[in-house]
Amino acid sequence: MADRSFLDWPFFEPQHRALAERAREWAETELGGIDHDDVDGACRSLAAALGEAGFLNLSAPDAKEIDSRLDVRALCLMRETLSYREPLADFVFAMQGLGSGALSLFGSDAQRRATLPGVRRGERLAAFALSEPRSGSDVAAIETAAVRDGDHFVLNGEKTWISNGGIADFYVVFARTGEAPGAKGLSAFIVDADTPGLEIRERIDLIAPHPLARIGFADCRIPAAAMIGVPGDGFKIAMSVLDVFRSTVGATALGMARRAFDEALDRAGSRQLFGAPMSELQMVQAMLADMAVDIDAAALLIYRAAWTKDSGAARVTREAAMAKLNATETARSVIDKAVQIYGAAGVTSGNVVERLYREIRSLRIYEGASEIQKVVIARQALFEHKKHAL
Ligand code: CAA
């Protein structure tokens, strides 16, 4: 059972502590027996279960005030709790939020009313279609084009590594509308999965499977009313959504690290080595100490970022980047140490730490690779330094 003392930290309100306990109890009782050989079916069932339990109200809230629409601390607590038990459940929870995030933050009342209730119930699965074959890290280089034609836009292009691709009921698609070159010429659209011209071109297999696809748009006509926000704001919309969800990716990594740590503590306490429990060996203790420090440091950065956003900060780009970078990189190292403590059993298929070792890898890539987070952090430090030097 993971250390819960962090819930006493001053970042949280009473409702966050209550949520964390309810989510933990729910995850312990409801998340057994997931069929990983049928991830599509498992994701649909998990979405329905999360919706029924009311947790998806956090992913796609019904709030009127934009500032209260996404409670980042609640999202982080949920993701940490779900990923501790079952990373696929965390994936489903996260995608309902990331996929509908542009609508939650920038959608019109009509757009939000039409789509978010189904997301909250877990009936409409959401996807965030940003990356392209030639623009993953470089969002400003997006080539998918949306050309105005009367009351419609016509989409042409291709998106790839799209989570929930193939099972999503709608995609939030970022496309070039050409108001300006680069970042200022993109717009965001909501596109139903059954729109003619939207094609699932390839399902992509992963080392830790979840639904993922390459999708194409071939003269795909969507109503002009499907635009989210105003023309040319697509880049800022994408970045604002990522500002919220990057901290929550850190929380997922944290949940996995906490699980690996608990598994390592169990193993070190129960495995006999050289006539005594492994936990008495100082080199094992050194590993356990490093793991404990990494976990608390990651948690502090994550909940600092989440608290800052929830407290009304206009931008938390730097804080979110730090949280994601640190938590995903240190979770990798925590999980690797847990595998080492397990020895050969740690690389045996079916062992919890073996699965975590595969699961953690993609978190250092998606929603902005570690190198991108470093670019964001360094740019801001340089900017602040220059500002204060004047
Ligand atoms: N919020 C609001 N506005 C922002 C912003 C933010 N967080 N970040 C940048 N902007 C604004 C800037 O202020 C600037 O506007 P002004 O010129 O008016 O000041 C404009 O947007 C352009 O910004 P940059 O000059 O910083 O843009 P850039 O081209 O240099 O790119 C980048 C910056 C950080 C590299 C960005 O492209 C980036 O974050 N890349 C990573 C992409 C990414 O995270 N992809 C994830 C894919 S989704 C995914 O993985 C999900 C999944 O499937 C699970």
Short mmCIF file of C-alpha atoms and ligand atoms in Angstrom, two decimals:
data_model
loop_
_atom_site.label_atom_id
_atom_site.label_comp_id
_atom_site.label_asym_id
_atom_site.label_seq_id
_atom_site.Cartn_x
_atom_site.Cartn_y
_atom_site.Cartn_z
CA MET A 1 0.00 0.00 0.00
CA ALA A 2 1.57 3.26 -1.15
CA ASP A 3 2.51 6.00 1.29
CA ARG A 4 -0.49 8.37 1.54
CA SER A 5 1.13 10.95 3.82
CA PHE A 6 1.46 13.36 0.89
CA LEU A 7 -2.29 13.93 1.13
CA ASP A 8 -1.56 16.01 4.24
CA TRP A 9 0.45 18.48 2.17
CA PRO A 10 -1.03 21.97 1.98
CA PHE A 11 -1.66 21.74 -1.77
CA PHE A 12 -4.98 19.95 -1.23
CA GLU A 13 -8.52 20.91 -0.18
CA PRO A 14 -10.68 18.50 1.84
CA GLN A 15 -12.51 17.42 -1.36
CA HIS A 16 -9.22 16.32 -2.90
CA ARG A 17 -8.40 14.10 0.06
CA ALA A 18 -11.89 12.59 -0.05
CA LEU A 19 -11.56 12.00 -3.80
CA ALA A 20 -8.18 10.30 -3.38
CA GLU A 21 -9.63 7.87 -0.83
CA ARG A 22 -12.74 7.14 -2.88
CA ALA A 23 -10.67 6.57 -6.02
CA ARG A 24 -8.29 4.25 -4.16
CA GLU A 25 -11.16 2.15 -2.80
CA TRP A 26 -12.82 2.03 -6.22
CA ALA A 27 -9.59 1.06 -7.99
CA GLU A 28 -8.88 -1.70 -5.46
CA THR A 29 -12.29 -3.29 -5.95
CA GLU A 30 -13.10 -2.59 -9.61
CA LEU A 31 -9.85 -2.92 -11.53
CA GLY A 32 -9.16 -6.65 -11.43
CA GLY A 33 -9.46 -8.92 -14.45
CA ILE A 34 -8.81 -6.45 -17.28
CA ASP A 35 -8.44 -8.29 -20.61
CA HIS A 36 -5.19 -6.93 -22.07
CA ASP A 37 -5.60 -9.11 -25.16
CA ASP A 38 -8.60 -6.98 -26.16
CA VAL A 39 -7.55 -3.40 -25.39
CA ASP A 40 -10.35 -1.89 -27.50
CA GLY A 41 -13.02 -3.77 -25.55
CA ALA A 42 -11.23 -3.16 -22.24
CA CYS A 43 -11.08 0.59 -22.91
CA ARG A 44 -14.78 0.78 -23.72
CA SER A 45 -15.66 -1.14 -20.53
CA LEU A 46 -13.32 0.97 -18.42
CA ALA A 47 -14.81 4.19 -19.84
CA ALA A 48 -18.30 3.01 -18.95
CA ALA A 49 -17.19 2.00 -15.44
CA LEU A 50 -15.34 5.29 -14.83
CA GLY A 51 -18.37 7.18 -16.13
CA GLU A 52 -20.79 5.27 -13.92
CA ALA A 53 -18.60 5.94 -10.88
CA GLY A 54 -18.75 9.68 -11.71
CA PHE A 55 -14.98 10.07 -12.16
CA LEU A 56 -15.28 11.31 -15.74
CA ASN A 57 -17.08 14.42 -14.45
CA LEU A 58 -13.54 15.53 -13.62
CA SER A 59 -12.28 14.91 -17.17
CA ALA A 60 -15.07 16.84 -18.89
CA PRO A 61 -16.63 19.07 -16.21
CA ASP A 62 -19.95 20.81 -16.47
CA ALA A 63 -18.69 24.08 -14.98
CA LYS A 64 -19.76 27.40 -16.52
CA GLU A 65 -16.75 29.40 -15.41
CA ILE A 66 -13.69 28.65 -17.51
CA ASP A 67 -11.39 28.94 -14.50
CA SER A 68 -13.17 26.16 -12.63
CA ARG A 69 -13.52 23.80 -15.55
CA LEU A 70 -10.58 21.50 -14.92
CA ASP A 71 -9.41 20.76 -11.37
CA VAL A 72 -5.80 19.80 -12.07
CA ARG A 73 -5.12 18.49 -8.55
CA ALA A 74 -8.13 16.17 -8.86
CA LEU A 75 -6.98 15.00 -12.29
CA CYS A 76 -3.49 14.29 -10.92
CA LEU A 77 -4.81 12.41 -7.89
CA MET A 78 -7.04 10.30 -10.12
CA ARG A 79 -4.25 9.48 -12.56
CA GLU A 80 -1.80 8.66 -9.81
CA THR A 81 -4.33 6.34 -8.16
CA LEU A 82 -5.43 4.62 -11.36
CA SER A 83 -1.93 4.10 -12.76
CA TYR A 84 -0.85 2.54 -9.45
CA ARG A 85 -3.42 -0.22 -9.99
CA GLU A 86 -4.01 -0.42 -13.71
CA PRO A 87 -2.27 1.81 -16.28
CA LEU A 88 -4.94 1.05 -18.91
CA ALA A 89 -7.62 2.54 -16.64
CA ASP A 90 -5.46 5.63 -16.27
CA PHE A 91 -5.11 5.79 -20.06
CA VAL A 92 -8.90 5.77 -20.52
CA PHE A 93 -9.43 8.41 -17.85
CA ALA A 94 -6.67 10.60 -19.31
CA MET A 95 -7.90 10.39 -22.89
CA GLN A 96 -11.43 11.46 -21.98
CA GLY A 97 -9.83 14.60 -20.53
CA LEU A 98 -7.10 15.26 -23.11
CA GLY A 99 -9.40 14.46 -26.03
CA SER A 100 -12.13 16.80 -24.82
CA GLY A 101 -9.79 19.37 -23.19
CA ALA A 102 -10.00 21.83 -26.09
CA LEU A 103 -13.81 21.75 -25.79
CA SER A 104 -13.75 22.06 -22.00
CA LEU A 105 -11.49 25.10 -22.16
CA PHE A 106 -12.42 26.80 -25.45
CA GLY A 107 -15.63 25.20 -26.79
CA SER A 108 -18.82 27.19 -27.25
CA ASP A 109 -21.75 26.35 -24.96
CA ALA A 110 -23.41 24.55 -27.87
CA GLN A 111 -20.30 22.46 -28.60
CA ARG A 112 -19.84 21.60 -24.95
CA ARG A 113 -23.51 20.67 -24.52
CA ALA A 114 -23.45 18.45 -27.61
CA THR A 115 -20.36 16.46 -26.70
CA LEU A 116 -19.29 16.60 -23.07
CA PRO A 117 -22.25 14.76 -21.45
CA GLY A 118 -21.43 11.65 -23.52
CA VAL A 119 -17.76 11.97 -22.54
CA ARG A 120 -18.75 12.20 -18.87
CA ARG A 121 -20.86 9.05 -19.13
CA GLY A 122 -18.01 7.18 -20.83
CA GLU A 123 -20.20 6.64 -23.90
CA ARG A 124 -18.31 8.90 -26.32
CA LEU A 125 -14.58 8.22 -26.48
CA ALA A 126 -12.35 11.21 -27.23
CA ALA A 127 -9.06 11.63 -29.11
CA PHE A 128 -6.55 14.47 -29.49
CA ALA A 129 -5.25 14.53 -33.08
CA LEU A 130 -2.17 16.76 -33.10
CA SER A 131 0.90 14.76 -34.22
CA GLU A 132 1.66 14.10 -37.87
CA PRO A 133 4.21 11.97 -39.69
CA ARG A 134 6.38 15.08 -40.27
CA SER A 135 5.48 17.10 -37.18
CA GLY A 136 5.58 15.43 -33.78
CA SER A 137 7.60 17.75 -31.57
CA ASP A 138 7.32 20.70 -33.97
CA VAL A 139 3.62 21.52 -33.74
CA ALA A 140 4.00 24.72 -35.77
CA ALA A 141 4.94 22.55 -38.79
CA ILE A 142 1.51 20.85 -39.01
CA GLU A 143 0.57 20.19 -42.66
CA THR A 144 -3.00 18.85 -42.42
CA ALA A 145 -5.04 21.54 -44.16
CA ALA A 146 -8.56 22.80 -43.51
CA VAL A 147 -9.83 24.87 -46.44
CA ARG A 148 -13.01 26.92 -46.14
CA ASP A 149 -15.76 26.01 -48.64
CA GLY A 150 -18.98 27.93 -47.93
CA ASP A 151 -20.46 26.68 -44.64
CA HIS A 152 -17.87 23.93 -44.42
CA PHE A 153 -14.16 23.24 -44.08
CA VAL A 154 -12.55 20.49 -46.15
CA LEU A 155 -9.82 18.56 -44.33
CA ASN A 156 -6.93 16.81 -46.08
CA GLY A 157 -3.86 15.27 -44.45
CA GLU A 158 -2.70 12.64 -42.02
CA LYS A 159 -2.29 12.33 -38.24
CA THR A 160 -0.34 9.60 -36.49
CA TRP A 161 0.31 8.09 -33.04
CA ILE A 162 -3.24 9.12 -32.17
CA SER A 163 -4.27 7.55 -28.89
CA ASN A 164 -7.80 6.11 -29.01
CA GLY A 165 -7.42 6.18 -32.81
CA GLY A 166 -9.73 3.51 -34.20
CA ILE A 167 -12.09 3.45 -31.21
CA ALA A 168 -12.71 7.16 -30.60
CA ASP A 169 -16.17 8.56 -31.31
CA PHE A 170 -14.72 11.99 -32.07
CA TYR A 171 -11.35 13.59 -32.72
CA VAL A 172 -10.20 17.10 -31.87
CA VAL A 173 -8.12 17.84 -34.96
CA PHE A 174 -5.53 20.60 -35.35
CA ALA A 175 -5.15 21.77 -38.95
CA ARG A 176 -3.63 24.55 -40.96
CA THR A 177 -6.15 27.26 -41.87
CA GLY A 178 -3.47 29.65 -43.10
CA GLU A 179 -4.14 32.94 -41.23
CA ALA A 180 -0.33 33.25 -40.93
CA PRO A 181 2.68 31.01 -41.43
CA GLY A 182 3.74 28.60 -38.65
CA ALA A 183 2.12 28.55 -35.22
CA LYS A 184 -0.35 31.37 -35.89
CA GLY A 185 -2.01 29.65 -38.88
CA LEU A 186 -3.57 26.66 -37.14
CA SER A 187 -7.14 26.05 -35.94
CA ALA A 188 -8.88 23.33 -33.92
CA PHE A 189 -11.94 21.33 -35.01
CA ILE A 190 -14.18 18.68 -33.57
CA VAL A 191 -14.63 15.85 -36.08
CA ASP A 192 -17.01 12.92 -35.55
CA ALA A 193 -15.39 9.55 -36.22
CA ASP A 194 -18.05 8.59 -38.76
CA THR A 195 -17.54 11.70 -40.93
CA PRO A 196 -17.03 10.57 -44.57
CA GLY A 197 -13.37 11.01 -45.54
CA LEU A 198 -11.99 10.27 -42.05
CA GLU A 199 -10.09 7.00 -42.45
CA ILE A 200 -8.32 4.74 -39.96
CA ARG A 201 -5.25 3.93 -42.08
CA GLU A 202 -3.26 1.80 -39.64
CA ARG A 203 -3.60 0.45 -36.13
CA ILE A 204 -0.23 0.71 -34.35
CA ASP A 205 1.05 -1.89 -31.85
CA LEU A 206 2.94 -0.75 -28.75
CA ILE A 207 5.23 -2.43 -26.19
CA ALA A 208 2.55 -1.58 -23.59
CA PRO A 209 -0.61 -1.77 -25.71
CA HIS A 210 -3.37 0.80 -25.85
CA PRO A 211 -5.47 1.81 -28.88
CA LEU A 212 -3.30 3.86 -31.26
CA ALA A 213 -3.68 4.64 -34.95
CA ARG A 214 -2.63 6.59 -37.99
CA ILE A 215 -5.66 8.39 -39.35
CA GLY A 216 -6.21 10.20 -42.63
CA PHE A 217 -8.50 12.90 -43.98
CA ALA A 218 -9.43 12.68 -47.65
CA ASP A 219 -11.70 15.57 -48.66
CA CYS A 220 -13.36 15.26 -45.26
CA ARG A 221 -16.11 17.91 -45.07
CA ILE A 222 -16.98 19.29 -41.67
CA PRO A 223 -19.37 22.12 -40.78
CA ALA A 224 -17.73 25.51 -40.14
CA ALA A 225 -19.44 25.37 -36.71
CA ALA A 226 -17.08 22.50 -35.82
CA MET A 227 -14.24 24.99 -35.29
CA ILE A 228 -13.23 25.34 -31.63
CA GLY A 229 -12.34 28.90 -30.66
CA VAL A 230 -11.34 31.36 -33.35
CA PRO A 231 -9.36 30.88 -36.59
CA GLY A 232 -5.61 30.89 -36.03
CA ASP A 233 -5.82 29.99 -32.32
CA GLY A 234 -5.19 26.24 -32.79
CA PHE A 235 -1.58 26.30 -31.57
CA LYS A 236 -2.45 28.22 -28.40
CA ILE A 237 -5.42 25.91 -27.77
CA ALA A 238 -3.20 22.83 -28.13
CA MET A 239 -0.55 24.29 -25.81
CA SER A 240 -3.12 25.35 -23.21
CA VAL A 241 -4.57 21.83 -23.15
CA LEU A 242 -1.05 20.41 -22.80
CA ASP A 243 -0.33 22.87 -19.97
CA VAL A 244 -3.11 21.15 -18.01
CA PHE A 245 -2.40 17.58 -19.01
CA ARG A 246 1.40 17.52 -18.85
CA SER A 247 1.29 17.71 -15.05
CA THR A 248 -1.15 14.82 -15.08
CA VAL A 249 1.25 12.70 -17.18
CA GLY A 250 3.72 13.29 -14.37
CA ALA A 251 1.07 12.01 -11.95
CA THR A 252 0.68 8.83 -13.99
CA ALA A 253 4.44 8.28 -13.81
CA LEU A 254 4.27 8.94 -10.07
CA GLY A 255 1.57 6.28 -9.57
CA MET A 256 3.68 3.76 -11.47
CA ALA A 257 6.78 4.70 -9.45
CA ARG A 258 4.89 4.33 -6.17
CA ARG A 259 3.71 0.88 -7.26
CA ALA A 260 7.24 -0.17 -8.24
CA PHE A 261 8.53 1.10 -4.89
CA ASP A 262 5.92 -0.88 -2.96
CA GLU A 263 6.75 -4.00 -4.96
CA ALA A 264 10.48 -3.44 -4.26
CA LEU A 265 9.84 -2.99 -0.52
CA ASP A 266 7.86 -6.25 -0.45
CA ARG A 267 10.59 -8.07 -2.31
CA ALA A 268 13.45 -6.64 -0.26
CA GLY A 269 11.67 -7.52 2.99
CA SER A 270 10.74 -11.07 2.03
CA ARG A 271 13.62 -12.35 -0.11
CA GLN A 272 16.48 -14.01 1.79
CA LEU A 273 19.99 -13.31 0.50
CA PHE A 274 23.30 -14.26 2.17
CA GLY A 275 21.39 -15.55 5.19
CA ALA A 276 19.24 -12.47 5.86
CA PRO A 277 16.47 -10.42 4.19
CA MET A 278 17.73 -8.42 1.21
CA SER A 279 16.53 -5.26 2.94
CA GLU A 280 19.47 -5.56 5.35
CA LEU A 281 21.97 -5.13 2.52
CA GLN A 282 23.14 -1.54 2.38
CA MET A 283 23.32 -1.46 -1.40
CA VAL A 284 19.65 -2.42 -1.49
CA GLN A 285 18.90 0.22 1.14
CA ALA A 286 20.69 2.80 -1.01
CA MET A 287 18.41 1.93 -3.91
CA LEU A 288 15.32 2.15 -1.70
CA ALA A 289 16.44 5.53 -0.36
CA ASP A 290 16.99 6.93 -3.86
CA MET A 291 13.57 5.67 -4.90
CA ALA A 292 11.87 7.31 -1.90
CA VAL A 293 13.55 10.67 -2.57
CA ASP A 294 12.74 10.59 -6.29
CA ILE A 295 9.08 9.83 -5.55
CA ASP A 296 8.65 12.68 -3.08
CA ALA A 297 10.51 15.16 -5.30
CA ALA A 298 8.30 14.22 -8.26
CA ALA A 299 5.15 14.53 -6.16
CA LEU A 300 6.19 17.99 -4.93
CA LEU A 301 6.74 19.27 -8.49
CA ILE A 302 3.49 17.74 -9.76
CA TYR A 303 1.29 19.11 -7.00
CA ARG A 304 3.08 22.47 -7.10
CA ALA A 305 2.18 22.74 -10.80
CA ALA A 306 -1.40 21.53 -10.23
CA TRP A 307 -1.96 23.85 -7.26
CA THR A 308 -0.52 26.81 -9.19
CA LYS A 309 -2.89 26.20 -12.11
CA ASP A 310 -5.90 25.66 -9.81
CA SER A 311 -5.02 28.86 -7.95
CA GLY A 312 -5.68 30.85 -11.12
CA ALA A 313 -2.29 31.23 -12.81
CA ALA A 314 -2.79 32.20 -16.45
CA ARG A 315 0.09 29.99 -17.63
CA VAL A 316 1.87 27.10 -15.91
CA THR A 317 3.92 26.08 -18.91
CA ARG A 318 7.21 25.98 -16.98
CA GLU A 319 5.80 24.30 -13.87
CA ALA A 320 3.98 21.65 -15.92
CA ALA A 321 7.08 20.99 -18.00
CA MET A 322 9.18 20.55 -14.86
CA ALA A 323 6.60 18.20 -13.34
CA LYS A 324 6.36 16.04 -16.44
CA LEU A 325 10.09 15.97 -17.10
CA ASN A 326 11.11 15.12 -13.57
CA ALA A 327 8.36 12.61 -12.80
CA THR A 328 8.66 10.61 -16.02
CA GLU A 329 12.47 10.50 -15.91
CA THR A 330 12.67 9.57 -12.23
CA ALA A 331 9.84 7.02 -12.49
CA ARG A 332 11.90 5.28 -15.16
CA SER A 333 14.81 5.09 -12.74
CA VAL A 334 12.61 4.00 -9.79
CA ILE A 335 11.04 1.23 -11.86
CA ASP A 336 14.45 0.13 -13.16
CA LYS A 337 15.69 -0.21 -9.58
CA ALA A 338 12.61 -2.27 -8.69
CA VAL A 339 13.42 -4.61 -11.59
CA GLN A 340 17.00 -4.86 -10.30
CA ILE A 341 15.80 -5.75 -6.80
CA TYR A 342 13.59 -8.47 -8.30
CA GLY A 343 16.52 -9.86 -10.31
CA ALA A 344 15.55 -12.42 -12.96
CA ALA A 345 11.97 -12.43 -11.68
CA GLY A 346 11.79 -8.73 -12.58
CA VAL A 347 12.25 -9.38 -16.28
CA THR A 348 9.85 -12.31 -16.34
CA SER A 349 6.64 -11.72 -18.32
CA GLY A 350 3.70 -11.18 -16.04
CA ASN A 351 5.63 -9.67 -13.13
CA VAL A 352 4.18 -6.28 -12.09
CA VAL A 353 7.55 -4.55 -12.36
CA GLU A 354 8.16 -6.05 -15.81
CA ARG A 355 4.89 -4.53 -16.98
CA LEU A 356 5.70 -1.15 -15.39
CA TYR A 357 9.10 -1.23 -17.12
CA ARG A 358 7.29 -1.37 -20.47
CA GLU A 359 4.50 1.01 -19.46
CA ILE A 360 6.72 3.87 -18.33
CA ARG A 361 8.72 4.19 -21.54
CA SER A 362 6.25 6.08 -23.70
CA LEU A 363 5.58 8.73 -21.02
CA ARG A 364 8.99 10.28 -21.74
CA ILE A 365 7.89 10.73 -25.35
CA TYR A 366 4.21 11.59 -25.54
CA GLU A 367 2.65 15.01 -24.72
CA GLY A 368 6.08 16.52 -25.34
CA ALA A 369 9.28 14.50 -25.16
CA SER A 370 11.70 15.16 -22.28
CA GLU A 371 13.86 17.21 -24.65
CA ILE A 372 10.88 19.48 -25.46
CA GLN A 373 10.20 20.00 -21.75
CA LYS A 374 13.85 21.06 -21.36
CA VAL A 375 13.47 23.54 -24.23
CA VAL A 376 10.37 25.02 -22.55
CA ILE A 377 12.07 25.29 -19.15
CA ALA A 378 15.31 26.76 -20.50
CA ARG A 379 13.50 29.31 -22.71
CA GLN A 380 11.50 30.56 -19.76
CA ALA A 381 14.58 30.80 -17.52
CA LEU A 382 16.41 32.78 -20.20
CA PHE A 383 13.39 35.04 -20.72
CA GLU A 384 12.99 35.75 -16.98
CA HIS A 385 16.71 36.38 -16.59
CA LYS A 386 16.69 38.88 -19.44
CA LYS A 387 13.56 40.59 -18.08
CA HIS A 388 15.06 41.06 -14.61
CA ALA A 389 18.43 42.14 -16.00
CA LEU A 390 16.82 45.15 -17.72
N1 CAA B 1 -0.05 28.59 -23.82
C1 CAA B 1 -0.46 29.64 -24.57
N2 CAA B 1 0.26 30.13 -25.62
C2 CAA B 1 1.45 29.52 -25.89
C3 CAA B 1 1.93 28.45 -25.14
C4 CAA B 1 1.14 27.99 -24.06
N3 CAA B 1 1.56 26.97 -23.29
N4 CAA B 1 3.13 28.08 -25.64
C5 CAA B 1 3.40 28.89 -26.66
N5 CAA B 1 2.38 29.77 -26.81
C6 CAA B 1 2.30 30.84 -27.80
C7 CAA B 1 3.56 31.69 -27.71
O1 CAA B 1 3.43 32.71 -26.73
C8 CAA B 1 3.68 32.25 -29.11
O2 CAA B 1 2.78 33.32 -29.29
P1 CAA B 1 3.34 34.83 -29.43
O3 CAA B 1 4.25 34.79 -30.63
O4 CAA B 1 2.09 35.63 -29.63
O5 CAA B 1 4.08 35.12 -28.17
C9 CAA B 1 3.16 31.10 -29.98
O6 CAA B 1 2.30 30.31 -29.13
C10 CAA B 1 4.29 30.25 -30.54
O7 CAA B 1 5.05 29.75 -29.47
P2 CAA B 1 6.58 29.27 -29.63
O8 CAA B 1 7.33 30.34 -30.36
O9 CAA B 1 7.08 28.87 -28.29
O10 CAA B 1 6.41 27.99 -30.59
P3 CAA B 1 7.46 26.94 -31.15
O11 CAA B 1 7.09 26.62 -32.53
O12 CAA B 1 8.85 27.39 -30.86
O13 CAA B 1 7.10 25.60 -30.34
C11 CAA B 1 7.22 23.93 -28.61
C12 CAA B 1 7.20 25.43 -29.01
C13 CAA B 1 7.36 24.01 -27.09
C14 CAA B 1 8.40 23.15 -29.17
C15 CAA B 1 5.88 23.24 -28.99
O14 CAA B 1 5.83 23.01 -30.39
C16 CAA B 1 5.66 21.93 -28.27
O15 CAA B 1 5.19 21.91 -27.14
N6 CAA B 1 5.97 20.77 -28.91
C17 CAA B 1 5.67 19.46 -28.36
C18 CAA B 1 4.42 18.93 -28.94
C19 CAA B 1 3.71 17.93 -28.09
O16 CAA B 1 3.66 18.03 -26.87
N7 CAA B 1 3.09 16.97 -28.73
C20 CAA B 1 2.31 16.04 -28.04
C21 CAA B 1 1.37 15.38 -28.97
S1 CAA B 1 -0.12 14.94 -28.17
C22 CAA B 1 0.15 13.49 -27.40
O17 CAA B 1 1.22 13.00 -27.29
C23 CAA B 1 -1.05 12.93 -26.77
C24 CAA B 1 -1.25 11.48 -26.89
O18 CAA B 1 -1.44 10.93 -27.94
C25 CAA B 1 -1.37 10.71 -25.66
#
